[in-house]
Amino acid sequence: MKVKYKEFSGLNLPAIEKEILTKWEENDAFEKSVMLREGATPFVFYEGPPSANGMPGIHHVISRTLKDLVCRYKTMQGFQVKRKGGWDTHGLPVELGVEKMLGITKEDIGKKISVAEYNETCRKEVLKYKDKWDEITTKMGYWVDLNDPYITFDNKYIETLWWLLKRLYDKGLLYESVSIQPYSPAAGTGLSSHELNQPGTYKNVKDTSAVAMFKAVENEKSQFLFNSVINQPSPDIYFLAWTTTPWTLPSNLGLTAGPNIDYVLVKTYNPYTHLPVNVILAKALISKYFKPEGENGEFENYTENNKILPWKILAEFKGSELEGIQYEQLLSYPANSLKNILPLADEVPEPFRVLLADFVTTEDGTGIVHTAPAFGADDYKVGKKYNIGILTMVDRQGKFVDGLGEFSNRFVKNYKDEKGYEDVNVDISVKLKKENKAFKVEKYEHSYPHCWRTDKPILYYPLDAWFIKTTALKDRMVELNKTINWKPKSTGEGRFGNWLENMVDWNLSRSRYWGTPLPVWKTADGSEEKCIGSIEELISAAEEAKKLLGEAVNQHLSTADLDLHKPFVDEIVLVSESGKPMKRVPDLVDVWFDSGAMPYAQLHYPFENKDLIDAGKAFPADFIAEGVDQTRGWFYTLHALCVLLFDSVAYKTVVSNGLVLDKNGNKMSKRLGNVVDPFQTIEKFGADATRWYLITNASPWDNLKFDIGGIQEVQRKFFGTLYNTYQFFALYSNLDGFAFKEAYIPLDQRPEIDRWILSSLNSLVIRVTESMNDYEPTQAGRAIEEFVDEHLSNWYVRLCRRRFWKGEYGQDKICAYQTLYECLETVVRLMAPISPFFSDAVFHNLNAVTGRFNVESVHHTDFPKENKAAVDTLLEERMQLAQDASSLILSIRKKVNIKVRQPLQKVLIPVLNPQMKEQLLKVEDLIKSEVNVKEIEYITETEGFINKKIKPNFIALGKKLGSKMKAVTAALTAFTQNDISKFEKEGNFILQINGEPLTLNLTEVEISAEDIPGWSVASKGSLTVALDITVSDQLRKEGEAREFVNRIQNLRKDSGFEVTDRININIEENERLVNSINEYKNYICAEILADSIDFVPQILDGGTEIEINDIPLHVSVIKKS
RNA sequence: AGAUCCGUAGCUCAGCCUGGUUAGAGCACUACACUGAUAAUGUAGGGGUCAGCAGUUCAAAUCUGCUCGGGUCUACCA
């Protein structure tokens, strides 16, 4: 028996997928898909490692679908695409998870639990959900190599990181410096930004805020200001600067103004001392300190009892004019004297000057920012730029240092829960008030970050940290970024581009436990340091230390069970050039370094696989994809490290996909309970429907509103249609034994409709290929959808049904089979990257019979190549015409209530030009059979018969006419039928516009048929049809015959006859139908496979009663045995 | 606060780059039809201040500016 096309017993995607999965596993389909391309050009893909200590969510499914479909597509395009999986295993989330699990805090590490035990727990916990991840990977059909993944805690991985760090170190790009970080004096530890983002850390608190007065120094730079105060009551000028943290004032070293902000010099009185003063502040903020009625008030009669301060603007200027003006230190003590100011650069600091920076606003304060480089990141940055030095008048416990007079050793906030703590900020403000140095002191409520463990306010504090000098190669990074193909473009130019422009050095240090240790060893005095770049180097350095420093050192060191984590590496002591012992600096490396170094570390470069990187075989990546939230994460660290170390891009194309929101557009979160479980979704609807939905519903970079209903729709609409089409094909092919054994019938020997669908198919191949090459899978998917639904199923198959079940297995049938087969086979290969399961299932079924491909899976075939010769644009156009015409005629039938089975005599179609007629003629038969009409008449000479309308061709006329457009439109609207036909006959028309002649030609207008008086008419665009709705006697009879055929076919079906069974029919005599049936007997018999139709006086068992156009009729249908 | 994306029918989305006169599709809804693809299908109908305002233009969903709303990232500040 011949092999048959397997017919599905129902569209059960999850079940089909399970079968396919088994097949893939049995055949090692994934491995084979890579192996089959051995020697081919590599297409390099990097997998961004997920962290396996969290459950996979639906948002992982979208980015992995994207990655998978590109890799599958490129494989089918002939590239070899290796996909090494990986796990991100270090970092704070892991540590916090473990701490929560063990019920400990960071302080307990090393006390309640040893560092070794703690890290061991992290190591185990981090792969907690690995099984779940493997499961989702398999079930969603993500092909990635999970047998040999890279793991960031692996010694080999870390060794590469060390090698890279050393290279940075040798290039002078790794350095130690202070940075301003959130710091909790109460807990005695720095906080990561992640910790600062814990819920509840920002609290509204009331603090004493002060507007302090900084006295300007008169010299050349400030002369223009002092010129304005000559002859004024006070010769002094003060800058006003606001602070909510008066404790930072003793550390003040600068005042920062905005270069484009307008400032004013105001003559007034100090509201506390009532002394005359001149102050500078932003013009926009005058109203915050002065009442309008006080402007130009009475200065002479001012006394301390006056409620309203008189004030007067003496001068106005831009912030940029203030740059460099000096002022006197606000609060001078021995501790903050000039000699105690530490430099921020190599030169001697020049403090107490006005600086300029863009971060200054006029929303709060005075428009002049008190700048203490130690206690604010912005302050530090601008302070460094202007080299004003740094003063840190607060120690790590949060109290003032010695040598600050009455403030010495006082806590700047109540960190110790002291009873009767007196707020030092209040005392400072009081002192300023008394000394004519405060202009306004008040309580101010604002939100301020607090330590999430101690609930005490944090400070920003300078801490030692290791940095990568990314700014050194900023320009190169910007330049190389321009060569990267970003999808969408705006992320690369906007979000990422801006980020690069405003780049700061990368703070690498983390004072945690579970991470890659920084491989730097230092002597106790810090004078000598050494960076280690490999395990071998570490071992030999340790051996040397052992030799020089004695046997007690590095006793337990062995190559065999070396672990490059804390606490083991910390136990290793090295020896300096001068023979001193060196200990490792305690810092760990930011986890983002782990992932950014993944291109090299996954290959254990350069210790192994050196060639893969150096010869560019696995580097840089052709393609990566992750969520848009990785823009400043992984995308950045990959780029930064690569530019710094290899002067190259790390990836040529990057797709950043948007977020998955719930159906209402809210972010999915466990708290809201709107998280979609990907396991359930795939279990219920199948991975294919889910993938198809995720890809075609919205562009990957748009946020996706995830709606289960959408998946159901995809399943029904797209997969259901494709399924039906395949089932239809399989049903008849199996009957006819079609196995594509006959020679391929040349296109020119196939009927019009076959050539049309094949043309359409090849156009589709072109479109899909273009879209996929352009990383626009959404466009590709939608195009496939449209083809399957609109063209293949709803037109080709519908129109060709008869060809499949009617007649002998001859040329026309074979044409139909070959055509439909080719469509199915091609579509399945086109969609394989997006929906890998169902496509493979259908492919298997097809190929099992025909064996046209010598492969085990659709994923081992090549992507379809377009056959340009098959594309016939005119053909596709006229088929569209046929579809439109049919649809119009059907709508008329509907309107006048004549069913399609009732034949009608004639359709009129006005043709506007010869091309249109030519096109219509070629599809005339299609239209006629589709709408059951006997003839089509084309009318060209139409005057008096068709009403035409005319309107301007705006695109053509717009440029020519400009503002006359309106008048012309009006003139054309007023055209009579005579005007139009005159225009058509003569080819041009002279209009009078505003008394001037204006010649229009036919290409500048659009003429269309509007109406045919006395006919039933419908139109769409330039196509108009008119239907003759008269049903003559002859037509009625034919209609009845068709109706009869239909009823008998139903009976056959209801009786469960085979499609090929032959029958005999008896009809109880019926006067009204006898003529119709006899007249069309031959036709009827052929349709229903009847050998006889006889009228009998009475049917013995009564037969079956049917109705033909409301006429009851008794028949009996007997199957011939 | 800055950057960026988004806002078109009840819902999901096209159209916008390159301005052109009835703003489309699918789903849902209503009615009718079809029935040897039937867990399908066709036809028709209702449903839109294209977020708002202003500008450019003969012409704006489309270009520009501002505002509002939503998302994300970054920053958190005197």
Tab-separated table of C-alpha atoms in Angstrom, chain A residues 246-499:
chain	number	residue	atom	x	y	z
A	246	PRO	CA	23.617	72.320	56.734
A	247	TRP	CA	26.113	69.773	58.059
A	248	THR	CA	27.739	69.788	54.639
A	249	LEU	CA	28.503	73.515	54.865
A	250	PRO	CA	31.866	73.164	56.656
A	251	SER	CA	32.917	70.983	53.713
A	252	ASN	CA	31.846	73.594	51.158
A	253	LEU	CA	34.364	74.374	48.466
A	254	GLY	CA	32.342	75.828	45.631
A	255	LEU	CA	29.144	77.480	44.448
A	256	THR	CA	27.617	76.224	41.243
A	257	ALA	CA	25.522	78.369	38.926
A	258	GLY	CA	23.740	77.518	35.704
A	259	PRO	CA	25.423	79.149	32.713
A	260	ASN	CA	22.153	80.121	31.010
A	261	ILE	CA	20.223	81.103	34.091
A	262	ASP	CA	19.498	84.805	34.644
A	263	TYR	CA	20.742	86.136	37.947
A	264	VAL	CA	20.167	89.388	39.719
A	265	LEU	CA	22.043	91.460	42.250
A	266	VAL	CA	19.528	92.679	44.812
A	267	LYS	CA	19.913	95.397	47.396
A	268	THR	CA	17.995	94.572	50.593
A	269	TYR	CA	18.288	93.872	54.325
A	270	ASN	CA	19.171	90.685	56.136
A	271	PRO	CA	15.890	89.652	57.755
A	272	TYR	CA	17.652	88.364	60.862
A	273	THR	CA	20.356	90.965	61.517
A	274	HIS	CA	18.534	93.769	59.672
A	275	LEU	CA	21.834	94.921	58.256
A	276	PRO	CA	21.862	96.243	54.712
A	277	VAL	CA	23.122	93.627	52.263
A	278	ASN	CA	23.472	92.969	48.555
A	279	VAL	CA	22.660	89.427	47.455
A	280	ILE	CA	22.828	87.413	44.257
A	281	LEU	CA	20.216	84.847	43.281
A	282	ALA	CA	18.373	83.584	40.238
A	283	LYS	CA	15.925	86.070	38.809
A	284	ALA	CA	13.257	83.405	38.552
A	285	LEU	CA	13.387	82.822	42.300
A	286	ILE	CA	13.047	86.392	43.540
A	287	SER	CA	9.457	85.782	44.526
A	288	LYS	CA	10.510	83.038	46.902
A	289	TYR	CA	12.325	85.538	49.101
A	290	PHE	CA	10.822	88.920	48.370
A	291	LYS	CA	7.271	90.199	48.254
A	292	PRO	CA	6.267	92.178	45.163
A	293	GLU	CA	5.124	95.118	47.264
A	294	GLY	CA	8.616	95.411	48.716
A	295	GLU	CA	10.187	96.175	45.370
A	296	ASN	CA	11.855	99.584	45.388
A	297	GLY	CA	10.392	100.019	48.889
A	298	GLU	CA	11.488	102.554	51.419
A	299	PHE	CA	15.031	101.770	52.354
A	300	GLU	CA	15.577	104.888	54.478
A	301	ASN	CA	12.796	104.108	56.941
A	302	TYR	CA	13.476	100.363	57.253
A	303	THR	CA	13.496	99.103	60.833
A	304	GLU	CA	13.496	95.587	62.218
A	305	ASN	CA	9.777	95.881	62.781
A	306	ASN	CA	9.017	96.171	59.111
A	307	LYS	CA	7.219	93.047	57.938
A	308	ILE	CA	8.019	93.662	54.310
A	309	LEU	CA	11.621	93.705	53.166
A	310	PRO	CA	12.391	96.477	50.754
A	311	TRP	CA	14.412	95.276	47.748
A	312	LYS	CA	15.784	96.611	44.547
A	313	ILE	CA	17.448	94.995	41.574
A	314	LEU	CA	20.816	96.604	40.991
A	315	ALA	CA	22.058	94.474	38.153
A	316	GLU	CA	21.156	91.505	35.991
A	317	PHE	CA	23.471	89.009	34.302
A	318	LYS	CA	23.852	85.454	33.088
A	319	GLY	CA	25.311	82.709	35.201
A	320	SER	CA	28.157	82.352	32.773
A	321	GLU	CA	29.431	85.790	33.801
A	322	LEU	CA	29.860	84.599	37.361
A	323	GLU	CA	32.309	81.839	36.532
A	324	GLY	CA	35.454	81.935	38.601
A	325	ILE	CA	34.411	84.679	41.007
A	326	GLN	CA	35.887	83.984	44.432
A	327	TYR	CA	34.170	84.097	47.799
A	328	GLU	CA	35.192	83.772	51.417
A	329	GLN	CA	34.893	80.437	53.206
A	330	LEU	CA	31.616	80.339	55.100
A	331	LEU	CA	32.688	78.510	58.267
A	332	SER	CA	36.435	78.481	58.880
A	333	TYR	CA	38.028	76.107	61.364
A	334	PRO	CA	41.421	74.513	61.706
A	335	ALA	CA	40.117	71.260	60.228
A	336	ASN	CA	38.912	72.835	57.009
A	337	SER	CA	41.713	75.308	56.535
A	338	LEU	CA	43.292	75.663	53.133
A	339	LYS	CA	46.110	73.234	53.843
A	340	ASN	CA	43.688	70.460	54.759
A	341	ILE	CA	41.888	70.572	51.457
A	342	LEU	CA	42.781	67.444	49.542
A	343	PRO	CA	43.326	67.651	45.815
A	344	LEU	CA	40.962	65.980	43.361
A	345	ALA	CA	43.501	66.166	40.579
A	346	ASP	CA	47.239	66.455	40.291
A	347	GLU	CA	47.256	70.203	40.682
A	348	VAL	CA	46.900	72.311	43.815
A	349	PRO	CA	43.207	72.856	44.555
A	350	GLU	CA	41.656	76.253	43.900
A	351	PRO	CA	38.563	76.294	46.120
A	352	PHE	CA	35.885	78.889	46.903
A	353	ARG	CA	34.955	79.882	43.411
A	354	VAL	CA	31.763	80.041	41.394
A	355	LEU	CA	31.463	77.061	39.036
A	356	LEU	CA	29.124	76.371	36.169
A	357	ALA	CA	27.127	73.227	35.551
A	358	ASP	CA	23.980	72.272	33.685
A	359	PHE	CA	22.385	70.411	36.557
A	360	VAL	CA	21.464	73.654	38.292
A	361	THR	CA	17.778	74.511	38.064
A	362	THR	CA	15.592	77.321	39.306
A	363	GLU	CA	12.945	75.089	40.806
A	364	ASP	CA	14.157	75.199	44.364
A	365	GLY	CA	16.560	77.226	46.423
A	366	THR	CA	18.293	80.186	44.891
A	367	GLY	CA	19.650	78.954	41.591
A	368	ILE	CA	23.058	78.742	43.163
A	369	VAL	CA	24.079	75.368	44.523
A	370	HIS	CA	26.283	74.983	47.559
A	371	THR	CA	28.881	72.474	46.470
A	372	ALA	CA	30.654	70.082	48.817
A	373	PRO	CA	32.411	67.525	46.618
A	374	ALA	CA	32.485	64.900	49.360
A	375	PHE	CA	28.762	64.637	49.763
A	376	GLY	CA	27.167	64.653	46.370
A	377	ALA	CA	27.892	62.925	43.117
A	378	ASP	CA	27.162	66.045	41.079
A	379	ASP	CA	29.210	68.121	43.474
A	380	TYR	CA	32.088	65.733	43.130
A	381	LYS	CA	31.932	65.762	39.387
A	382	VAL	CA	31.818	69.511	38.993
A	383	GLY	CA	34.335	69.908	41.791
A	384	LYS	CA	36.723	67.645	40.005
A	385	LYS	CA	36.248	69.478	36.750
A	386	TYR	CA	37.119	72.785	38.366
A	387	ASN	CA	39.724	71.310	40.693
A	388	ILE	CA	38.342	72.835	43.864
A	389	GLY	CA	39.595	69.963	46.016
A	390	ILE	CA	37.662	67.963	48.575
A	391	LEU	CA	36.939	68.271	52.295
A	392	THR	CA	35.359	65.410	54.213
A	393	MET	CA	34.490	66.901	57.575
A	394	VAL	CA	32.375	63.886	58.588
A	395	ASP	CA	33.789	60.505	59.530
A	396	ARG	CA	32.408	57.087	58.724
A	397	GLN	CA	30.365	56.960	61.877
A	398	GLY	CA	28.511	60.048	60.722
A	399	LYS	CA	30.014	62.582	63.083
A	400	PHE	CA	32.050	65.720	62.563
A	401	VAL	CA	35.819	65.346	62.791
A	402	ASP	CA	38.037	67.109	65.340
A	403	GLY	CA	38.988	70.685	64.762
A	404	LEU	CA	35.561	72.081	63.914
A	405	GLY	CA	35.149	74.111	67.057
A	406	GLU	CA	31.832	73.733	68.796
A	407	PHE	CA	30.657	71.208	66.192
A	408	SER	CA	33.544	68.792	66.580
A	409	ASN	CA	32.566	65.143	67.169
A	410	ARG	CA	28.861	65.792	66.959
A	411	PHE	CA	26.728	63.394	64.898
A	412	VAL	CA	25.283	65.093	61.850
A	413	LYS	CA	22.082	63.076	62.227
A	414	ASN	CA	20.773	61.113	65.157
A	415	TYR	CA	22.463	57.857	64.238
A	416	LYS	CA	22.809	56.447	67.740
A	417	ASP	CA	19.275	57.038	68.970
A	418	GLU	CA	20.749	59.369	71.613
A	419	LYS	CA	18.315	60.738	74.090
A	420	GLY	CA	18.070	64.491	73.868
A	421	TYR	CA	20.046	64.576	70.633
A	422	GLU	CA	20.364	68.149	69.577
A	423	ASP	CA	20.262	68.665	65.880
A	424	VAL	CA	23.606	70.039	64.828
A	425	ASN	CA	21.959	71.412	61.704
A	426	VAL	CA	19.890	73.732	63.841
A	427	ASP	CA	22.974	74.937	65.689
A	428	ILE	CA	24.806	75.608	62.483
A	429	SER	CA	21.841	77.597	61.195
A	430	VAL	CA	21.650	79.632	64.388
A	431	LYS	CA	25.313	80.421	64.148
A	432	LEU	CA	24.880	81.581	60.563
A	433	LYS	CA	21.934	83.751	61.527
A	434	LYS	CA	23.912	85.462	64.236
A	435	GLU	CA	26.891	86.081	61.983
A	436	ASN	CA	24.884	87.707	59.184
A	437	LYS	CA	25.489	84.617	57.057
A	438	ALA	CA	21.971	83.258	56.751
A	439	PHE	CA	19.200	84.775	54.688
A	440	LYS	CA	16.472	82.270	55.401
A	441	VAL	CA	16.206	79.261	57.715
A	442	GLU	CA	13.192	77.029	57.734
A	443	LYS	CA	11.977	73.478	58.116
A	444	TYR	CA	11.721	71.803	54.767
A	445	GLU	CA	9.919	68.595	53.995
A	446	HIS	CA	11.392	66.444	51.284
A	447	SER	CA	11.940	62.801	50.478
A	448	TYR	CA	15.288	61.481	51.526
A	449	PRO	CA	16.760	58.002	51.198
A	450	HIS	CA	17.164	55.824	54.269
A	451	CYS	CA	19.091	52.668	54.902
A	452	TRP	CA	16.682	49.793	54.396
A	453	ARG	CA	18.197	47.864	57.295
A	454	THR	CA	18.647	50.506	59.969
A	455	ASP	CA	15.982	52.981	58.881
A	456	LYS	CA	18.497	55.795	59.392
A	457	PRO	CA	19.135	58.438	56.771
A	458	ILE	CA	21.985	57.668	54.447
A	459	LEU	CA	24.618	60.133	53.375
A	460	TYR	CA	26.446	60.354	50.146
A	461	TYR	CA	29.995	59.729	51.104
A	462	PRO	CA	33.309	59.359	49.323
A	463	LEU	CA	34.430	55.753	49.353
A	464	ASP	CA	37.377	54.031	47.770
A	465	ALA	CA	36.440	52.135	44.693
A	466	TRP	CA	37.965	50.623	41.595
A	467	PHE	CA	36.997	52.094	38.267
A	468	ILE	CA	37.328	51.264	34.634
A	469	LYS	CA	38.227	54.379	32.755
A	470	THR	CA	35.504	54.111	30.150
A	471	THR	CA	35.602	57.860	29.583
A	472	ALA	CA	39.081	57.528	28.100
A	473	LEU	CA	37.581	55.877	25.036
A	474	LYS	CA	34.235	57.610	25.017
A	475	ASP	CA	34.659	59.079	21.547
A	476	ARG	CA	35.621	55.723	20.112
A	477	MET	CA	32.630	54.105	21.766
A	478	VAL	CA	30.326	56.714	20.300
A	479	GLU	CA	31.925	56.275	16.902
A	480	LEU	CA	31.685	52.508	16.895
A	481	ASN	CA	28.122	52.618	18.173
A	482	LYS	CA	27.173	54.356	14.963
A	483	THR	CA	28.131	51.228	13.040
A	484	ILE	CA	25.796	49.017	15.056
A	485	ASN	CA	22.455	48.091	13.550
A	486	TRP	CA	20.024	48.890	16.331
A	487	LYS	CA	16.466	47.630	16.235
A	488	PRO	CA	14.757	49.882	16.829
A	489	LYS	CA	17.082	52.605	15.639
A	490	SER	CA	15.894	55.075	18.251
A	491	THR	CA	17.203	53.021	21.144
A	492	GLY	CA	20.695	53.107	19.703
A	493	GLU	CA	20.651	56.771	18.881
A	494	GLY	CA	18.560	57.985	21.766
A	495	ARG	CA	18.728	55.992	24.894
A	496	PHE	CA	22.077	54.343	24.235
A	497	GLY	CA	23.631	57.267	22.373
A	498	ASN	CA	22.789	59.699	25.154
A	499	TRP	CA	24.035	57.305	27.717
